[in-house]
Amino acid sequence: MTANIHKVAVLGAGSMGHQIAMLCALGGFHTYLQDVDDSALSKAEETLEARMNDWVDKNKITAETKQIAFTNLHTAPSLQEAVTDADLVIEAVVEKVDVKREVFSELDKHAPKEAILATNSSSIVNSKIADVTSRPEKVINMHFFFPPLVMDCVEVVKSDQTSEETARTVMDFCEQIDRKAVLLEKEIYGFIANRLLFAISDEALYLYENGYADFEAIDVITKKALGHPLGPFELMDLSGIDVGYYANMQLYQETGDPKVKPAKSVEEKVKAGNLGRKTGKGWYDYRKA
């Protein structure tokens, strides 16, 4: 067990948060999953129960391991209840910097002063958030990849103010929950994986919007010629089209650079509510006939 971490709180029970919470519970940590929406918490519990039953059936874990994990996992509608006595808080709310700043401001009031405050943001660097707290040295990025229960990777990102002790503790924690962590010694927008993905998706959208090929053809080439498991449009659907949209909007608002403004076709899908797999339709249609 990581020496400095015994209790974990995960904020946000959406597609990322509930799986991160289960990883922590499976790792032996007392874990609180918090969301202001009771229905989101209920859905998270049902989804995790089904997933863990499937793992037991496939002999990925034992029935005893599942039972212990659910004993470790608790839900809470109240942020204050969830973070009381927490040693590590992982925020997994919507990818909007103003929302995250509001959450971290509340966290700083209610979490113990020794607690590490981590954001699961896929692109927003923690220094954009840490200044609303009294503990910037204990604020860090822990970027899990979707879906966290499958993807064996976490990007851990330090700011200029993040302490070495905080980074070391988080890296050790990732090992405890059986995830390979990669440490970025300084901040950069998009970190490593997303910077590479942005380059691919930007070019794919350029080719599509300028009529060189339809999106299905671009996905086929990406998979067949480059050996990627998913094409860029399939990946957008899997991750959530809105996630990339808000990340690009954040950067555009910060820089004013029109090159980073979300593509027109992406903006249209977000405004229409067609966000990918989670809504049943994105680039592809996942609804049953």
PDB file of C-alpha atoms in Angstrom, residues 28-220:
ATOM      1  CA  GLY A  28      -7.138  -1.943  -2.083  1.00  0.00           C
ATOM      2  CA  PHE A  29      -7.945   1.695  -1.363  1.00  0.00           C
ATOM      3  CA  HIS A  30     -11.055   2.904   0.433  1.00  0.00           C
ATOM      4  CA  THR A  31     -12.662   4.878  -2.363  1.00  0.00           C
ATOM      5  CA  TYR A  32     -15.530   7.368  -2.505  1.00  0.00           C
ATOM      6  CA  LEU A  33     -17.158   8.103  -5.869  1.00  0.00           C
ATOM      7  CA  GLN A  34     -18.982  11.435  -5.814  1.00  0.00           C
ATOM      8  CA  ASP A  35     -21.433  13.016  -8.207  1.00  0.00           C
ATOM      9  CA  VAL A  36     -24.124  15.646  -7.694  1.00  0.00           C
ATOM     10  CA  ASP A  37     -26.464  13.526  -9.852  1.00  0.00           C
ATOM     11  CA  ASP A  38     -27.897  10.567  -7.904  1.00  0.00           C
ATOM     12  CA  SER A  39     -28.886   8.839 -11.141  1.00  0.00           C
ATOM     13  CA  ALA A  40     -25.274   8.990 -12.345  1.00  0.00           C
ATOM     14  CA  LEU A  41     -24.151   7.250  -9.168  1.00  0.00           C
ATOM     15  CA  SER A  42     -26.834   4.571  -9.529  1.00  0.00           C
ATOM     16  CA  LYS A  43     -25.875   3.990 -13.150  1.00  0.00           C
ATOM     17  CA  ALA A  44     -22.205   3.782 -12.194  1.00  0.00           C
ATOM     18  CA  GLU A  45     -22.922   1.106  -9.585  1.00  0.00           C
ATOM     19  CA  GLU A  46     -24.996  -0.938 -12.035  1.00  0.00           C
ATOM     20  CA  THR A  47     -22.375  -0.652 -14.772  1.00  0.00           C
ATOM     21  CA  LEU A  48     -19.530  -1.634 -12.471  1.00  0.00           C
ATOM     22  CA  GLU A  49     -21.484  -4.580 -11.060  1.00  0.00           C
ATOM     23  CA  ALA A  50     -22.044  -5.894 -14.576  1.00  0.00           C
ATOM     24  CA  ARG A  51     -18.414  -5.311 -15.580  1.00  0.00           C
ATOM     25  CA  MET A  52     -17.004  -7.037 -12.512  1.00  0.00           C
ATOM     26  CA  ASN A  53     -19.392  -9.986 -12.915  1.00  0.00           C
ATOM     27  CA  ASP A  54     -18.086 -10.325 -16.450  1.00  0.00           C
ATOM     28  CA  TRP A  55     -14.512 -10.269 -15.172  1.00  0.00           C
ATOM     29  CA  VAL A  56     -15.322 -13.005 -12.677  1.00  0.00           C
ATOM     30  CA  ASP A  57     -16.957 -15.110 -15.419  1.00  0.00           C
ATOM     31  CA  LYS A  58     -13.845 -14.677 -17.582  1.00  0.00           C
ATOM     32  CA  ASN A  59     -11.517 -15.474 -14.637  1.00  0.00           C
ATOM     33  CA  LYS A  60      -9.898 -12.042 -14.761  1.00  0.00           C
ATOM     34  CA  ILE A  61     -10.600 -11.664 -11.053  1.00  0.00           C
ATOM     35  CA  THR A  62     -11.975 -13.946  -8.357  1.00  0.00           C
ATOM     36  CA  ALA A  63     -15.380 -13.559  -6.748  1.00  0.00           C
ATOM     37  CA  GLU A  64     -13.548 -12.716  -3.517  1.00  0.00           C
ATOM     38  CA  THR A  65     -11.572  -9.942  -5.210  1.00  0.00           C
ATOM     39  CA  LYS A  66     -14.804  -8.502  -6.567  1.00  0.00           C
ATOM     40  CA  GLN A  67     -16.435  -8.610  -3.137  1.00  0.00           C
ATOM     41  CA  ILE A  68     -13.475  -6.874  -1.488  1.00  0.00           C
ATOM     42  CA  ALA A  69     -13.441  -4.176  -4.175  1.00  0.00           C
ATOM     43  CA  PHE A  70     -17.116  -3.367  -3.696  1.00  0.00           C
ATOM     44  CA  THR A  71     -16.556  -3.308   0.052  1.00  0.00           C
ATOM     45  CA  ASN A  72     -13.912  -0.646  -0.593  1.00  0.00           C
ATOM     46  CA  LEU A  73     -16.128   1.373  -2.940  1.00  0.00           C
ATOM     47  CA  HIS A  74     -18.662   3.886  -1.642  1.00  0.00           C
ATOM     48  CA  THR A  75     -20.798   6.528  -3.337  1.00  0.00           C
ATOM     49  CA  ALA A  76     -21.600  10.010  -2.093  1.00  0.00           C
ATOM     50  CA  PRO A  77     -23.674  12.875  -3.520  1.00  0.00           C
ATOM     51  CA  SER A  78     -21.826  15.394  -1.346  1.00  0.00           C
ATOM     52  CA  LEU A  79     -18.329  16.595  -2.217  1.00  0.00           C
ATOM     53  CA  GLN A  80     -17.646  17.402   1.399  1.00  0.00           C
ATOM     54  CA  GLU A  81     -18.594  13.891   2.507  1.00  0.00           C
ATOM     55  CA  ALA A  82     -16.478  12.279  -0.208  1.00  0.00           C
ATOM     56  CA  VAL A  83     -13.264  14.185   0.444  1.00  0.00           C
ATOM     57  CA  THR A  84     -13.313  14.221   4.239  1.00  0.00           C
ATOM     58  CA  ASP A  85     -10.139  12.417   5.359  1.00  0.00           C
ATOM     59  CA  ALA A  86      -9.143  11.754   1.713  1.00  0.00           C
ATOM     60  CA  ASP A  87      -5.432  11.450   1.023  1.00  0.00           C
ATOM     61  CA  LEU A  88      -5.866  11.719  -2.743  1.00  0.00           C
ATOM     62  CA  VAL A  89      -8.686  13.355  -4.701  1.00  0.00           C
ATOM     63  CA  ILE A  90      -9.019  12.677  -8.438  1.00  0.00           C
ATOM     64  CA  GLU A  91     -11.283  15.119 -10.274  1.00  0.00           C
ATOM     65  CA  ALA A  92     -13.014  13.730 -13.371  1.00  0.00           C
ATOM     66  CA  VAL A  93     -15.679  16.321 -14.172  1.00  0.00           C
ATOM     67  CA  VAL A  94     -16.431  18.009 -17.503  1.00  0.00           C
ATOM     68  CA  GLU A  95     -13.440  19.269 -19.529  1.00  0.00           C
ATOM     69  CA  LYS A  96     -14.058  22.971 -18.866  1.00  0.00           C
ATOM     70  CA  VAL A  97     -11.478  24.973 -16.982  1.00  0.00           C
ATOM     71  CA  ASP A  98     -14.005  27.227 -15.214  1.00  0.00           C
ATOM     72  CA  VAL A  99     -15.871  24.205 -13.854  1.00  0.00           C
ATOM     73  CA  LYS A 100     -12.644  22.572 -12.698  1.00  0.00           C
ATOM     74  CA  ARG A 101     -11.507  25.769 -10.979  1.00  0.00           C
ATOM     75  CA  GLU A 102     -14.795  25.925  -9.103  1.00  0.00           C
ATOM     76  CA  VAL A 103     -14.438  22.296  -8.024  1.00  0.00           C
ATOM     77  CA  PHE A 104     -10.836  22.756  -6.872  1.00  0.00           C
ATOM     78  CA  SER A 105     -11.799  25.849  -4.898  1.00  0.00           C
ATOM     79  CA  GLU A 106     -14.349  23.756  -3.006  1.00  0.00           C
ATOM     80  CA  LEU A 107     -11.863  20.910  -2.646  1.00  0.00           C
ATOM     81  CA  ASP A 108      -9.335  23.180  -1.013  1.00  0.00           C
ATOM     82  CA  LYS A 109     -11.913  24.097   1.636  1.00  0.00           C
ATOM     83  CA  HIS A 110     -13.005  20.568   2.493  1.00  0.00           C
ATOM     84  CA  ALA A 111     -10.135  18.172   1.765  1.00  0.00           C
ATOM     85  CA  PRO A 112      -7.404  17.745   4.401  1.00  0.00           C
ATOM     86  CA  LYS A 113      -4.507  20.145   3.915  1.00  0.00           C
ATOM     87  CA  GLU A 114      -2.141  17.210   3.295  1.00  0.00           C
ATOM     88  CA  ALA A 115      -4.312  15.735   0.540  1.00  0.00           C
ATOM     89  CA  ILE A 116      -3.074  15.614  -3.047  1.00  0.00           C
ATOM     90  CA  LEU A 117      -5.525  17.125  -5.535  1.00  0.00           C
ATOM     91  CA  ALA A 118      -5.291  15.596  -9.013  1.00  0.00           C
ATOM     92  CA  THR A 119      -7.145  16.400 -12.206  1.00  0.00           C
ATOM     93  CA  ASN A 120      -7.879  13.749 -14.804  1.00  0.00           C
ATOM     94  CA  SER A 121      -7.972  16.417 -17.514  1.00  0.00           C
ATOM     95  CA  SER A 122      -6.782  15.190 -20.881  1.00  0.00           C
ATOM     96  CA  SER A 123      -5.400  18.567 -21.878  1.00  0.00           C
ATOM     97  CA  ILE A 124      -5.820  21.297 -19.239  1.00  0.00           C
ATOM     98  CA  VAL A 125      -2.559  21.698 -17.321  1.00  0.00           C
ATOM     99  CA  ASN A 126      -2.895  21.787 -13.553  1.00  0.00           C
ATOM    100  CA  SER A 127      -1.339  25.242 -13.179  1.00  0.00           C
ATOM    101  CA  LYS A 128      -4.531  26.621 -14.792  1.00  0.00           C
ATOM    102  CA  ILE A 129      -6.393  25.282 -11.753  1.00  0.00           C
ATOM    103  CA  ALA A 130      -3.926  25.175  -8.850  1.00  0.00           C
ATOM    104  CA  ASP A 131      -3.982  28.910  -8.143  1.00  0.00           C
ATOM    105  CA  VAL A 132      -7.479  28.680  -6.648  1.00  0.00           C
ATOM    106  CA  THR A 133      -6.031  26.442  -3.918  1.00  0.00           C
ATOM    107  CA  SER A 134      -3.669  27.099  -1.035  1.00  0.00           C
ATOM    108  CA  ARG A 135      -1.575  24.040  -1.981  1.00  0.00           C
ATOM    109  CA  PRO A 136      -0.266  24.298  -5.581  1.00  0.00           C
ATOM    110  CA  GLU A 137       2.613  22.014  -4.616  1.00  0.00           C
ATOM    111  CA  LYS A 138       0.054  19.237  -4.063  1.00  0.00           C
ATOM    112  CA  VAL A 139      -1.834  19.722  -7.356  1.00  0.00           C
ATOM    113  CA  ILE A 140      -1.008  17.465 -10.309  1.00  0.00           C
ATOM    114  CA  ASN A 141      -2.433  15.926 -13.485  1.00  0.00           C
ATOM    115  CA  MET A 142      -3.336  12.228 -13.481  1.00  0.00           C
ATOM    116  CA  HIS A 143      -4.604  11.610 -17.001  1.00  0.00           C
ATOM    117  CA  PHE A 144      -6.156   8.156 -17.283  1.00  0.00           C
ATOM    118  CA  PHE A 145      -7.044   6.889 -20.739  1.00  0.00           C
ATOM    119  CA  PHE A 146     -10.474   5.709 -21.805  1.00  0.00           C
ATOM    120  CA  PRO A 147     -11.587   3.174 -20.748  1.00  0.00           C
ATOM    121  CA  PRO A 148      -9.525   3.231 -17.524  1.00  0.00           C
ATOM    122  CA  LEU A 149     -10.347  -0.374 -16.602  1.00  0.00           C
ATOM    123  CA  VAL A 150      -8.734  -1.495 -19.865  1.00  0.00           C
ATOM    124  CA  MET A 151      -6.060   1.059 -20.724  1.00  0.00           C
ATOM    125  CA  ASP A 152      -2.801   0.469 -18.862  1.00  0.00           C
ATOM    126  CA  CYS A 153      -1.418   4.004 -18.912  1.00  0.00           C
ATOM    127  CA  VAL A 154      -1.544   7.243 -16.907  1.00  0.00           C
ATOM    128  CA  GLU A 155       0.112  10.541 -17.812  1.00  0.00           C
ATOM    129  CA  VAL A 156       1.328  12.235 -14.603  1.00  0.00           C
ATOM    130  CA  VAL A 157       2.161  15.895 -15.229  1.00  0.00           C
ATOM    131  CA  LYS A 158       4.005  18.285 -12.906  1.00  0.00           C
ATOM    132  CA  SER A 159       3.726  22.045 -12.990  1.00  0.00           C
ATOM    133  CA  ASP A 160       6.537  24.332 -11.902  1.00  0.00           C
ATOM    134  CA  GLN A 161       4.993  24.291  -8.426  1.00  0.00           C
ATOM    135  CA  THR A 162       4.163  20.582  -8.086  1.00  0.00           C
ATOM    136  CA  SER A 163       6.502  19.055  -5.522  1.00  0.00           C
ATOM    137  CA  GLU A 164       8.733  16.065  -6.161  1.00  0.00           C
ATOM    138  CA  GLU A 165       7.076  14.329  -3.212  1.00  0.00           C
ATOM    139  CA  THR A 166       3.628  14.770  -4.781  1.00  0.00           C
ATOM    140  CA  ALA A 167       4.827  13.371  -8.107  1.00  0.00           C
ATOM    141  CA  ARG A 168       6.576  10.432  -6.455  1.00  0.00           C
ATOM    142  CA  THR A 169       3.520   9.591  -4.343  1.00  0.00           C
ATOM    143  CA  VAL A 170       1.219   9.648  -7.376  1.00  0.00           C
ATOM    144  CA  MET A 171       3.618   7.511  -9.425  1.00  0.00           C
ATOM    145  CA  ASP A 172       3.721   4.967  -6.592  1.00  0.00           C
ATOM    146  CA  PHE A 173      -0.065   5.053  -6.356  1.00  0.00           C
ATOM    147  CA  CYS A 174      -0.403   4.257 -10.063  1.00  0.00           C
ATOM    148  CA  GLU A 175       1.800   1.226  -9.562  1.00  0.00           C
ATOM    149  CA  GLN A 176      -0.405   0.120  -6.667  1.00  0.00           C
ATOM    150  CA  ILE A 177      -3.523   0.208  -8.881  1.00  0.00           C
ATOM    151  CA  ASP A 178      -1.646  -1.700 -11.589  1.00  0.00           C
ATOM    152  CA  ARG A 179      -1.297   1.124 -14.093  1.00  0.00           C
ATOM    153  CA  LYS A 180       1.856   2.161 -15.938  1.00  0.00           C
ATOM    154  CA  ALA A 181       2.516   5.825 -15.213  1.00  0.00           C
ATOM    155  CA  VAL A 182       4.642   8.146 -17.344  1.00  0.00           C
ATOM    156  CA  LEU A 183       5.930  11.339 -15.723  1.00  0.00           C
ATOM    157  CA  LEU A 184       6.075  14.649 -17.598  1.00  0.00           C
ATOM    158  CA  GLU A 185       8.525  16.901 -15.782  1.00  0.00           C
ATOM    159  CA  LYS A 186       6.895  20.061 -17.121  1.00  0.00           C
ATOM    160  CA  GLU A 187       3.568  21.121 -18.569  1.00  0.00           C
ATOM    161  CA  ILE A 188       2.571  21.254 -22.195  1.00  0.00           C
ATOM    162  CA  TYR A 189      -0.928  21.491 -23.633  1.00  0.00           C
ATOM    163  CA  GLY A 190      -2.276  18.049 -24.569  1.00  0.00           C
ATOM    164  CA  PHE A 191       0.582  16.176 -22.876  1.00  0.00           C
ATOM    165  CA  ILE A 192       2.063  13.362 -25.014  1.00  0.00           C
ATOM    166  CA  ALA A 193      -0.726  11.127 -26.302  1.00  0.00           C
ATOM    167  CA  ASN A 194      -3.203  13.857 -27.182  1.00  0.00           C
ATOM    168  CA  ARG A 195      -0.598  15.972 -28.949  1.00  0.00           C
ATOM    169  CA  LEU A 196       0.080  13.009 -31.216  1.00  0.00           C
ATOM    170  CA  LEU A 197      -3.637  12.299 -31.615  1.00  0.00           C
ATOM    171  CA  PHE A 198      -4.445  15.956 -32.300  1.00  0.00           C
ATOM    172  CA  ALA A 199      -2.002  15.941 -35.199  1.00  0.00           C
ATOM    173  CA  ILE A 200      -3.678  12.867 -36.699  1.00  0.00           C
ATOM    174  CA  SER A 201      -7.268  13.992 -36.094  1.00  0.00           C
ATOM    175  CA  ASP A 202      -6.604  17.520 -37.381  1.00  0.00           C
ATOM    176  CA  GLU A 203      -5.243  16.134 -40.636  1.00  0.00           C
ATOM    177  CA  ALA A 204      -8.090  13.609 -40.878  1.00  0.00           C
ATOM    178  CA  LEU A 205     -10.664  16.390 -40.443  1.00  0.00           C
ATOM    179  CA  TYR A 206      -8.865  18.541 -43.024  1.00  0.00           C
ATOM    180  CA  LEU A 207      -8.985  15.702 -45.573  1.00  0.00           C
ATOM    181  CA  TYR A 208     -12.656  15.046 -44.810  1.00  0.00           C
ATOM    182  CA  GLU A 209     -13.871  18.649 -44.793  1.00  0.00           C
ATOM    183  CA  ASN A 210     -12.038  19.443 -48.029  1.00  0.00           C
ATOM    184  CA  GLY A 211     -13.613  16.521 -49.836  1.00  0.00           C
ATOM    185  CA  TYR A 212     -10.586  14.288 -50.352  1.00  0.00           C
ATOM    186  CA  ALA A 213     -12.308  11.236 -48.828  1.00  0.00           C
ATOM    187  CA  ASP A 214     -15.209  10.348 -46.589  1.00  0.00           C
ATOM    188  CA  PHE A 215     -14.539   9.656 -42.928  1.00  0.00           C
ATOM    189  CA  GLU A 216     -15.025   5.889 -43.278  1.00  0.00           C
ATOM    190  CA  ALA A 217     -12.279   5.724 -45.913  1.00  0.00           C
ATOM    191  CA  ILE A 218      -9.904   7.734 -43.731  1.00  0.00           C
ATOM    192  CA  ASP A 219     -10.542   5.339 -40.839  1.00  0.00           C
ATOM    193  CA  VAL A 220      -9.885   2.326 -43.077  1.00  0.00           C
TER     194      VAL A 220
END
